[in-house]
Coordinates of C-alpha atoms in Angstrom, one line a residue:
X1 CA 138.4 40.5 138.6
X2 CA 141.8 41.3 138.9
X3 CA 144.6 38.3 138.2
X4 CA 147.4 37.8 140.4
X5 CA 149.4 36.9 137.0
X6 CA 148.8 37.0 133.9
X7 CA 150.2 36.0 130.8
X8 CA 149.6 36.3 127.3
X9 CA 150.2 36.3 123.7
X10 CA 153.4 34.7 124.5
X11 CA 155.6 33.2 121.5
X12 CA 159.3 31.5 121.9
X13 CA 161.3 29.5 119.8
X14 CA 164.8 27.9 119.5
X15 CA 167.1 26.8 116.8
X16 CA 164.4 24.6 114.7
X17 CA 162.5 24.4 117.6
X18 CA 159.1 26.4 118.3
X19 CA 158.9 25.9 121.9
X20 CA 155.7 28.2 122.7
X21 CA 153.0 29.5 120.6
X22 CA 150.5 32.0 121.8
X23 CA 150.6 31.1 125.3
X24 CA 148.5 31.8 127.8
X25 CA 148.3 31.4 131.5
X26 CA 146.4 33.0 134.4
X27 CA 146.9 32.8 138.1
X28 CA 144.5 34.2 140.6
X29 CA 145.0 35.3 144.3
X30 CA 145.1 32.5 147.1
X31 CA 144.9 30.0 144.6
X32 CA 147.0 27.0 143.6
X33 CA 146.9 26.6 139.8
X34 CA 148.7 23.5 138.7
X35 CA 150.7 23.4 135.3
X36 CA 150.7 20.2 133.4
X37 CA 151.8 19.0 130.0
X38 CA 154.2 16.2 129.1
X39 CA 157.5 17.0 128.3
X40 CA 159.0 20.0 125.9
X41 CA 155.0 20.9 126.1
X42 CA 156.8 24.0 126.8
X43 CA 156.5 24.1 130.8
X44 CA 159.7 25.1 131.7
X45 CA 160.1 27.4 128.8
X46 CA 157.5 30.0 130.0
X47 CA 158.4 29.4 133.9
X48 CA 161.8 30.7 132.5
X49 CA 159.9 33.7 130.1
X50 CA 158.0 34.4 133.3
X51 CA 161.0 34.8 136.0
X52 CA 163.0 36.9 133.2
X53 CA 165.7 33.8 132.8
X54 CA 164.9 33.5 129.0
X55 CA 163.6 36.9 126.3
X56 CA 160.1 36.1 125.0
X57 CA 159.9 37.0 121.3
X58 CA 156.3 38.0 121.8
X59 CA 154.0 38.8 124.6
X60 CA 153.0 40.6 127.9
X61 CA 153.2 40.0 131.4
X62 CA 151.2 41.4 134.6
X63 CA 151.3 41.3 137.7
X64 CA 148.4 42.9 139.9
X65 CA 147.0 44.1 136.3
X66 CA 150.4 46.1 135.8
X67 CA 152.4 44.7 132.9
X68 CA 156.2 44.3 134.2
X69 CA 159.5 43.2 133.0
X70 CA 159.7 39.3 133.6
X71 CA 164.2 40.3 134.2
X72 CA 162.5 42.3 137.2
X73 CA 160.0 39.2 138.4
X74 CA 162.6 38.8 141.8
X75 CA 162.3 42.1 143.1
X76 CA 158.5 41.7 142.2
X77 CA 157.8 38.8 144.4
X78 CA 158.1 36.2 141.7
X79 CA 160.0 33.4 142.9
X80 CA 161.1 29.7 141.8
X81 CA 162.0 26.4 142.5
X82 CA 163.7 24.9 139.5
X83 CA 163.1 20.8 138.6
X84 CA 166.9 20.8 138.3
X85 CA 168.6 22.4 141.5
X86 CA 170.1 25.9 141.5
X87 CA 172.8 25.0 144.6
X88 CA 176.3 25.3 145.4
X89 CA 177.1 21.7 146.1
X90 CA 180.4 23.1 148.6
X91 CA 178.3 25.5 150.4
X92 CA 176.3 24.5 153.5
X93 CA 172.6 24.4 154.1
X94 CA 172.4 27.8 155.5
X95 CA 174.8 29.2 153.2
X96 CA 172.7 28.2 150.3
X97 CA 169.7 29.4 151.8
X98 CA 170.3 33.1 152.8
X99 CA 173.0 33.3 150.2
X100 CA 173.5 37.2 149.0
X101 CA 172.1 37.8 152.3
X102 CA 173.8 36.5 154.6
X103 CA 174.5 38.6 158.3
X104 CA 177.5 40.6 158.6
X105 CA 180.1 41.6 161.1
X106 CA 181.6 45.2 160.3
X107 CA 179.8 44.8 157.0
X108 CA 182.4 42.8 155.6
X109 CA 182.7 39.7 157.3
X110 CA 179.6 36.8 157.0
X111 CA 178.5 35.7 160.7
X112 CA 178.8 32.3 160.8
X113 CA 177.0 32.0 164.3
X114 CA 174.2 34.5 163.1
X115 CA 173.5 32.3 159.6
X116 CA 173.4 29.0 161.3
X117 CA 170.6 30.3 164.2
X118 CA 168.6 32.3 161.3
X119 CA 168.4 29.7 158.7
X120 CA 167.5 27.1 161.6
X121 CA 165.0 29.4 162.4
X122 CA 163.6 29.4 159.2
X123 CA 163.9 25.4 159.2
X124 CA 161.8 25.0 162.2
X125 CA 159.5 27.4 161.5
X126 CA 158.8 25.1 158.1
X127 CA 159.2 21.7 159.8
X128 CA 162.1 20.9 157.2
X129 CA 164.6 18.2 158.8
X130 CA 167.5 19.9 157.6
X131 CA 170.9 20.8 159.8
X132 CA 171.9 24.6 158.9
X133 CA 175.7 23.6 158.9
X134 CA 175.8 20.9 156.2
X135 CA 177.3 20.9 153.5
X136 CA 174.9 20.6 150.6
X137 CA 176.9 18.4 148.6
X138 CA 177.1 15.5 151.2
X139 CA 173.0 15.5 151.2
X140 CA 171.2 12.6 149.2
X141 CA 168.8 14.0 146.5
X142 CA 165.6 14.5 148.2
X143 CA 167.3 17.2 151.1
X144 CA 168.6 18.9 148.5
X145 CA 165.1 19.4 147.1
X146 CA 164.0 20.4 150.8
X147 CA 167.1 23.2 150.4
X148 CA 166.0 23.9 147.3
X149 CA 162.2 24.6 148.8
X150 CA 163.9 26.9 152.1
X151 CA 165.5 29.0 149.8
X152 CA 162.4 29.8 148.0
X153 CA 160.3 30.3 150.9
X154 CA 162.5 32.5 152.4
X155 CA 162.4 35.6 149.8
X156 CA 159.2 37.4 150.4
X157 CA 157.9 35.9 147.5
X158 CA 153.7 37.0 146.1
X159 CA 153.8 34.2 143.4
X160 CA 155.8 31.1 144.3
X161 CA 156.4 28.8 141.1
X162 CA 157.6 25.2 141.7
X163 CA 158.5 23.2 139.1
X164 CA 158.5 19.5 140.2
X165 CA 159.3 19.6 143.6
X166 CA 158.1 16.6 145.2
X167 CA 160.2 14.7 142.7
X168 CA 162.6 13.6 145.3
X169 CA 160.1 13.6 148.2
X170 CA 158.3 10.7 150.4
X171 CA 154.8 10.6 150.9
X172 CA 155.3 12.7 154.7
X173 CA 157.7 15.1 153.0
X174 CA 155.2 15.8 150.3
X175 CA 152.0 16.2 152.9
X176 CA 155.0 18.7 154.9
X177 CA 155.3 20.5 151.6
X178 CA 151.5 20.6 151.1
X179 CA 150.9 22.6 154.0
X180 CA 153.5 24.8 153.6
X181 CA 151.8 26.1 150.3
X182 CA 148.5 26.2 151.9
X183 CA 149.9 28.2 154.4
X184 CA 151.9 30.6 152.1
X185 CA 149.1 31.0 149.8
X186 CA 146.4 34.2 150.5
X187 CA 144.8 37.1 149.3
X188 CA 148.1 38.7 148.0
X189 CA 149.9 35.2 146.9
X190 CA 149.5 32.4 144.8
X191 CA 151.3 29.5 143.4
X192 CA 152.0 27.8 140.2
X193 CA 152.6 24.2 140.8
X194 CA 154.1 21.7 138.2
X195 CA 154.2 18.2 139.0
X196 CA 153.8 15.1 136.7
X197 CA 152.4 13.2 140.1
X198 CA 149.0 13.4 138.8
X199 CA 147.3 12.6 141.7
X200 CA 148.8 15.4 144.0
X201 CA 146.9 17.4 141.8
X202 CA 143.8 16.9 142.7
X203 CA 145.1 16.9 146.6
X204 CA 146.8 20.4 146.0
X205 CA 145.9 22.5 143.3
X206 CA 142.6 24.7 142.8
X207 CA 142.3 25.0 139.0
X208 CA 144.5 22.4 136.3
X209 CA 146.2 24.4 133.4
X210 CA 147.2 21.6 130.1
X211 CA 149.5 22.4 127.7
X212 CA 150.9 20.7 124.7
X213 CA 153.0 21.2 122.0
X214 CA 153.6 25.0 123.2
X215 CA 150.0 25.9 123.1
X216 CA 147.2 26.6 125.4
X217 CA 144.6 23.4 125.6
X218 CA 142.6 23.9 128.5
X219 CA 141.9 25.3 132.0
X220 CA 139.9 23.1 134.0
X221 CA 138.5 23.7 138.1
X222 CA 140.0 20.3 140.0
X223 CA 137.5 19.4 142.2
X224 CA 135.1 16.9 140.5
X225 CA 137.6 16.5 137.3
X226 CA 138.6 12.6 136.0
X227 CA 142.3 12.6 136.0
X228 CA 141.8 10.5 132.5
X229 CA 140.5 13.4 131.1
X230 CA 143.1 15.6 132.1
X231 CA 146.1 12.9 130.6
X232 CA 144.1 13.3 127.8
X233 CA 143.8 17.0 127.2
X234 CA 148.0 16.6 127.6
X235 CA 148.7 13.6 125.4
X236 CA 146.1 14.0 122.8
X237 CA 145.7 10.2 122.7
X238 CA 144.0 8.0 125.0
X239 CA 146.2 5.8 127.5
X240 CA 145.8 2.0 129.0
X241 CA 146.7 2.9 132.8
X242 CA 145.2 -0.5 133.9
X243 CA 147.9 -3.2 133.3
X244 CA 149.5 -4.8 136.1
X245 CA 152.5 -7.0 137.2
X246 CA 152.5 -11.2 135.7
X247 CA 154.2 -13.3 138.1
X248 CA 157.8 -15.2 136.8
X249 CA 157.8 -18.6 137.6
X250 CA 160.6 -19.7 140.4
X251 CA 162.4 -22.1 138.2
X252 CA 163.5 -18.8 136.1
X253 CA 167.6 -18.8 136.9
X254 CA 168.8 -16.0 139.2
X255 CA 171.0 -13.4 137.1
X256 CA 171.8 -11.6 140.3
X257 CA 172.2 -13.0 144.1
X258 CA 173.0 -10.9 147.0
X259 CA 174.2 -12.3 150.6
X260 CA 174.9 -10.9 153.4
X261 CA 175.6 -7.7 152.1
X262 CA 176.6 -4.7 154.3
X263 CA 178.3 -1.0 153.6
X264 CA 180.1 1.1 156.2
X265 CA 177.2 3.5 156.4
X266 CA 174.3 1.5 156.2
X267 CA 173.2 -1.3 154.7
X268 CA 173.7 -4.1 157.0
X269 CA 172.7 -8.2 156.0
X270 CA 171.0 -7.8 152.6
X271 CA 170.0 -10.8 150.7
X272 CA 168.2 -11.2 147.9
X273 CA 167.9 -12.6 144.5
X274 CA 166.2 -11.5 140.7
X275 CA 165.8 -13.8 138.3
X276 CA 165.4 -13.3 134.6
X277 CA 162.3 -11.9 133.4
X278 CA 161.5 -10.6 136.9
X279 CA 161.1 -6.6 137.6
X280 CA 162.0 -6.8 141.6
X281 CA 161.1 -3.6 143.2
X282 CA 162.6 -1.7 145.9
X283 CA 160.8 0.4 148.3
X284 CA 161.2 2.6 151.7
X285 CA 161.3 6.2 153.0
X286 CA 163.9 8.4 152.3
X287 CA 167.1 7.0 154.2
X288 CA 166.1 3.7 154.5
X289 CA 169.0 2.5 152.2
X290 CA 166.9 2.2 148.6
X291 CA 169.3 3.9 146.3
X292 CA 172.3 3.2 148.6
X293 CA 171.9 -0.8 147.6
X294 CA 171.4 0.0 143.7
X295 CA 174.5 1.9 144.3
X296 CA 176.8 -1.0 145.8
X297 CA 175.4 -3.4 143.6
X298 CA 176.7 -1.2 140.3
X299 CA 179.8 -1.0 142.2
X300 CA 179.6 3.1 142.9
X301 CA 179.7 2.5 146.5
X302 CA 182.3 -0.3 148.0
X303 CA 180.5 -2.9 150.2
X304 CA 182.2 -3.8 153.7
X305 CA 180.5 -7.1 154.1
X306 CA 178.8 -10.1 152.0
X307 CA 179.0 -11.3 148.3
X308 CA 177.3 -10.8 144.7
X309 CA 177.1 -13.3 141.9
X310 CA 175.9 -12.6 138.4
X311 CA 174.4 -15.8 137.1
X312 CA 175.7 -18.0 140.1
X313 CA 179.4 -16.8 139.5
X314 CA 180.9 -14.6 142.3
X315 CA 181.9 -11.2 141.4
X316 CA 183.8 -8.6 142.7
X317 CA 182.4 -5.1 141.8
X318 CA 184.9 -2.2 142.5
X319 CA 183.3 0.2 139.8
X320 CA 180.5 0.8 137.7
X321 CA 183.0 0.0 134.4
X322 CA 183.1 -3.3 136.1
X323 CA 180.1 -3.6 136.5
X324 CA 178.8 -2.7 133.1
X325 CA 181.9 -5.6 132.2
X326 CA 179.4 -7.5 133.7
X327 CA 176.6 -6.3 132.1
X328 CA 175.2 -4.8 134.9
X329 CA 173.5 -1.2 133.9
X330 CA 172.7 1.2 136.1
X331 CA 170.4 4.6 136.0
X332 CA 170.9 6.9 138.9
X333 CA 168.6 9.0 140.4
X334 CA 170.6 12.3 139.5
X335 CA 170.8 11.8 136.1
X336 CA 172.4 15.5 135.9
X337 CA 175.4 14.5 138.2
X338 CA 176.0 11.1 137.1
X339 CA 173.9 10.2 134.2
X340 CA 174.4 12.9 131.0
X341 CA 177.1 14.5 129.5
X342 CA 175.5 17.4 129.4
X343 CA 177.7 19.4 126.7
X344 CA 177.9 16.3 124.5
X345 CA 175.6 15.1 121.9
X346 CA 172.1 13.0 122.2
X347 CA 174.2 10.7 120.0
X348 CA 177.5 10.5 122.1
X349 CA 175.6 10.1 125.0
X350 CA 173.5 7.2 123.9
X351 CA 176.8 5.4 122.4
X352 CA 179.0 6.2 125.4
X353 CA 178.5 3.2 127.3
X354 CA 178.6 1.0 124.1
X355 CA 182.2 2.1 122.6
X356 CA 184.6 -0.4 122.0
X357 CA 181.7 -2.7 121.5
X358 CA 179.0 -3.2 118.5
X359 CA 179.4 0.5 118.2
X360 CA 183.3 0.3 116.9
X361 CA 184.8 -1.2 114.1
X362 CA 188.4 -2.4 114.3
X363 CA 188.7 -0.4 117.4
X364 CA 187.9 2.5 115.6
X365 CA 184.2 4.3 116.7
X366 CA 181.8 3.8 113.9
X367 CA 179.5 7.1 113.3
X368 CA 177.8 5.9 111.6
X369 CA 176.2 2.9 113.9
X370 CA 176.2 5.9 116.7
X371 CA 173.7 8.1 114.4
X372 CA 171.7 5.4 113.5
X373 CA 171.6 3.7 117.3
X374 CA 171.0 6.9 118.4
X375 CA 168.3 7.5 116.4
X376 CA 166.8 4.2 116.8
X377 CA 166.0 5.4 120.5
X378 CA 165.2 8.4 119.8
X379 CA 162.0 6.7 117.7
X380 CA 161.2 4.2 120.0
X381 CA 161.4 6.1 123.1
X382 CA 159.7 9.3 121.7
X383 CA 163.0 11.8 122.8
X384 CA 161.7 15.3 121.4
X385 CA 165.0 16.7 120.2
X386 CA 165.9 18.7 117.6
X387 CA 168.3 15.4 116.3
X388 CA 171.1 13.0 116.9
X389 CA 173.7 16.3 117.2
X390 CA 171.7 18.1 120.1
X391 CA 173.4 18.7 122.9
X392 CA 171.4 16.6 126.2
X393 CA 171.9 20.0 128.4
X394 CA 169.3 21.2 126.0
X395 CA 166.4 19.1 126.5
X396 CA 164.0 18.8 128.7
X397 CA 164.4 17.0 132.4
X398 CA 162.3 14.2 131.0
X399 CA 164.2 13.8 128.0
X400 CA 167.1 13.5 129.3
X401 CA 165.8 10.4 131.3
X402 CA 165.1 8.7 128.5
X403 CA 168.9 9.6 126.9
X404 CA 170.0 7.9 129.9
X405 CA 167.8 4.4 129.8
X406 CA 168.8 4.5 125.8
X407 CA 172.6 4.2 126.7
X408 CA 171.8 0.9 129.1
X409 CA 169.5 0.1 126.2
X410 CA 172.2 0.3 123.7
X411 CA 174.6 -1.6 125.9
X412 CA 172.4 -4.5 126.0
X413 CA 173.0 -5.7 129.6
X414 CA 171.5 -8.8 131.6
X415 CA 170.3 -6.6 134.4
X416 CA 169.0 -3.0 134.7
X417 CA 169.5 -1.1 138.1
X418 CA 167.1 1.8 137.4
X419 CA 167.2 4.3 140.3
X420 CA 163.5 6.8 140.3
X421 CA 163.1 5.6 136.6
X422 CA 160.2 8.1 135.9
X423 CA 161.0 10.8 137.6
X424 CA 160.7 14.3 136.1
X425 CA 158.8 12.2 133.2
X426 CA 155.0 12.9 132.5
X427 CA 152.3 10.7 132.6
X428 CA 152.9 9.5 128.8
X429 CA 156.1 8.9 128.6
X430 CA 156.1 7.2 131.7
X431 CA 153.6 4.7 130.2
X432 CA 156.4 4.3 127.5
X433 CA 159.0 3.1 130.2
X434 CA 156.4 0.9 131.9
X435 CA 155.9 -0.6 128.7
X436 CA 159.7 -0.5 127.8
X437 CA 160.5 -2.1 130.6
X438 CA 158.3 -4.9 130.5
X439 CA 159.4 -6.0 127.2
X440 CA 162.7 -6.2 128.0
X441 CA 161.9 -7.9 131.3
X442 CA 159.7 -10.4 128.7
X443 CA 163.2 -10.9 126.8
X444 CA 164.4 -12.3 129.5
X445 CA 166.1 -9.2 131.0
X446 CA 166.5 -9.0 134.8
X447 CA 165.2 -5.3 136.7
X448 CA 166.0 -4.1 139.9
X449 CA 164.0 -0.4 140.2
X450 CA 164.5 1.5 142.6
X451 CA 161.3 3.6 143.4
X452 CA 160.0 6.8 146.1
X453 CA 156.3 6.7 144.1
X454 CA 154.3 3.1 145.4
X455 CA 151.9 3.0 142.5
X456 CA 154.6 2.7 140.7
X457 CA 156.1 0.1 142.6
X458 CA 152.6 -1.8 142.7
X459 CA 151.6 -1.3 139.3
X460 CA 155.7 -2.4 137.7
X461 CA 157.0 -4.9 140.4
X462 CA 156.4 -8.7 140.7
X463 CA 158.2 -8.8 144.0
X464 CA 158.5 -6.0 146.4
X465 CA 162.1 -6.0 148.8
X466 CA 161.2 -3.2 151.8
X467 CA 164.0 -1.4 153.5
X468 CA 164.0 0.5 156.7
X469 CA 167.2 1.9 158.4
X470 CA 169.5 0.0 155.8
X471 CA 168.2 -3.5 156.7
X472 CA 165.6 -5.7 154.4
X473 CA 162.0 -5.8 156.7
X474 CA 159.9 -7.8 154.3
X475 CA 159.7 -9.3 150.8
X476 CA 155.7 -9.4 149.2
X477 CA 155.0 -10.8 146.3
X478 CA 152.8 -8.7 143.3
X479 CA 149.6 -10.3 144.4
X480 CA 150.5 -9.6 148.5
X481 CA 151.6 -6.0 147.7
X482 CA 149.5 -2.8 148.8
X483 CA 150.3 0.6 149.8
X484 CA 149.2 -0.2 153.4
X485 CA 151.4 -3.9 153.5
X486 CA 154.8 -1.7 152.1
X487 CA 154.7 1.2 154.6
X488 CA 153.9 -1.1 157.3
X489 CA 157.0 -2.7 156.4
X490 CA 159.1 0.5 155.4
X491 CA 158.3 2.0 159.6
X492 CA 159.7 -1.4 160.9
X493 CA 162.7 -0.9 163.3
X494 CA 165.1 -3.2 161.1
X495 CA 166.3 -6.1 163.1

């Protein structure tokens, strides 16, 4: 039988780092094959070999049984939707979408009219809520992703890869997205789907590909396969997925109380406190006001209305310095536009939110606490990296979470506002944070995260908050949350 795509033999490496080692990977027509391994398993590395954005040092590459040029894979019908976006933040939805192809007046001049009504076109005829004439720049994270997914789908495209892309999405967009592939998939198409969401797997994909460590582990069919054995063709180790949220006594004192707090755009009346010790999650669809509330509360986004106290105290919060004055900490959910220095060190960007503090001496930064900080998370949190000098831009999306939580680590705040902690992560690393997390919320640390995925919610959070149109529709405690119980809540007209 014939393979839609085929790799093989393939072999890539980095400065000190051997990032693929006689890979192999095979697609087949109409099928869905998902790609799993944790991360620098070496996922992204051969999605870029494949699509001709990095040189392989070794292999070969077919397509219909014909070997090709990967730096040809476009033309070919090989087409991809990155984990980390490929937009132009000041160009609007349509422009991104058609862009290099857009329709011309006189040849020369794009029509404006003509790229609006085609992309919105497109848009319906996908069912992606997404206005042709904004600007991408202005859109929250997860309609970028839905950009990101229009683009793609509009190239005549055989073999459709998608790296992550329901990281950003709610549980309706991802069931939107899910048809869409089974519609685009057939006797002359297929798709290679990466996803650390382990059970969309089983809900999407035909066959289960597991790599690790740059190698080849395992093909396996998806129906009738135990998830547990697929985390542990990827880890190598077996994992304790069963713990669950301990309830924090009342008497605990509140490190952060909210009242009455309202923004220009949307949040309207939020109150709420978190004590110490308490992980206090946060859930609703997409625009219900979730990471716009971490956001005022670290002092990104001005509030219009209401008051915050850090351990009973009132505060104003007019930045995120101040708020890290405060010891307030905050991971957002693009950690590429507000989280990483991406051209500076794993080092620098660990220290960077620590300088001037236990990380300087006489005013002076101390390199050597940095390196051995730095290095201290690096153990504990498992960072693959090639060392303390590594620039962040060159590892992987889930590695450069972790860079992130380190730096609020390092800074040793009171509270943690953690924004889609896990996202991008795999399925062993995010057990790492889970357990991360806990201890510090056992050391008497208080949490506030922020979450899109409700098992993670469920399994992290002793209280859940519920938002729906920027208003709070119901508090449950760890014991009274379910699935069912929070998007009942999260499709409440706010009131």
């Amino acid at each position: 039988m014939t393979l839609l795509l085929e790799a093989t033999g393939v072999r890539k490496s980095f400065p000190g780092v051997r990032a693929l080692s006689d890979m192999h990977l095979e697609l087949r027509h109409d099928e869905v094959l998902a790609l799993v391994g944790e991360n620098g398993a070496g996922k992204s590395t051969l999605m870029k070999l494949l699509t001709g954005a990095l040189r392989p040092d070794a292999g070969t590459f077919r397509l219909d049984g014909e070997e090709f040029d990967p730096r040809r894979a476009e033309p070919l019908g090989i087409s991809i939707i990155h984990q980390e976006f490929n937009l132009m933040p000041d160009l609007t939805v349509a422009q991104n979408v058609l862009i290099g192809r857009e329709p011309r007046t006189l040849g020369m001049f794009i029509d404006e009219r003509r790229l609006n009504a085609r992309t919105g076109e497109l848009l319906d005829r996908l069912g992606l809520p997404l206005d042709p004439r904004a600007r991408v720049g202005d859109l929250p994270v997860a309609r970028q992703q839905l950009v990101e997914i229009a683009k793609a789908l509009s190239h005549e495209a055989r073999v459709l890869i998608m790296d992550e892309p329901t990281a950003a999405l709610n549980d309706a967009e991802v069931a939107v997205l899910h048809g869409l592939i089974r519609r685009f998939t057939g006797p002359r198409t297929g798709v290679i789907y990466i996803s650390h969401r382990m059970e969309e797997l089983t809900r999407v994909s035909d066959r289960i590909t597991v790599i690790r460590d740059g190698r080849h582990i395992g093909t396996v069919e998806t129906r009738g396969v135990e998830l547990p054995r697929v985390i542990s063709m990827m880890v190598g180790r077996e994992l304790d997925l069963s713990a669950t949220p301990v309830g924090v006594r009342d008497d605990r004192a509140p490190v952060l109380s909210v009242r009455g707090l309202a923004t220009k755009r949307l949040l309207k009346d939020i109150t709420f406190e978190v004590r110490e010790g308490e992980i206090l999650g946060i859930a609703g669809l997409m625009g219900a006001g979730r990471t716009e509330l971490g956001r005022a509360i670290a002092g990104a986004d001005p509030i219009s209305a209401g008051t915050i106290s850090v351990r009973g105290r009132p505060v104003r919060i007019t930045s995120p310095a101040r708020a890290a004055a405060l010891g307030i900490g905050y991971l957002s959910e693009d950690r590429k536009r507000f989280g990483l220095l991406l051209d500076q060190s794993v080092a620098a960007n660990i220290a960077v939110g620590s300088l001037g503090g236990p990380l300087s001496r006489a005013g002076f930064v101390d390199d050597g606490r940095v390196r051995a900080t730095a290095q201290r998370y690096i153990d504990a949190l498992r960072i693959k990296t090639a060392g303390v000098r590594q620039e962040a831009r060159h590892l992987s999306g889930g590695n450069q979470q972790k860079v992130v939580i380190a730096r609020w680590l390092a800074r040793d705040c009171d509270l943690l506002i953690v924004d889609e902690p896990t996202r991008g992560i795999d399925v062993g690393a995010k057990e790492e944070i889970y357990q991360l997390l806990n201890e510090l919320a056992g050391q008497g640390r208080a949490i506030v995260m922020i979450s899109s995925e409700l098992p993670e919610i469920l399994r992290m959070a002793h209280r859940v908050l519920v938002l729906s149109g920027g208003r709070l529709t119901g508090e449950l405690s760890a014991a009274e949350a379910t699935q069912e119980r929070i998007m009942h809540l999260a499709t409440r007209r706010g009131v």
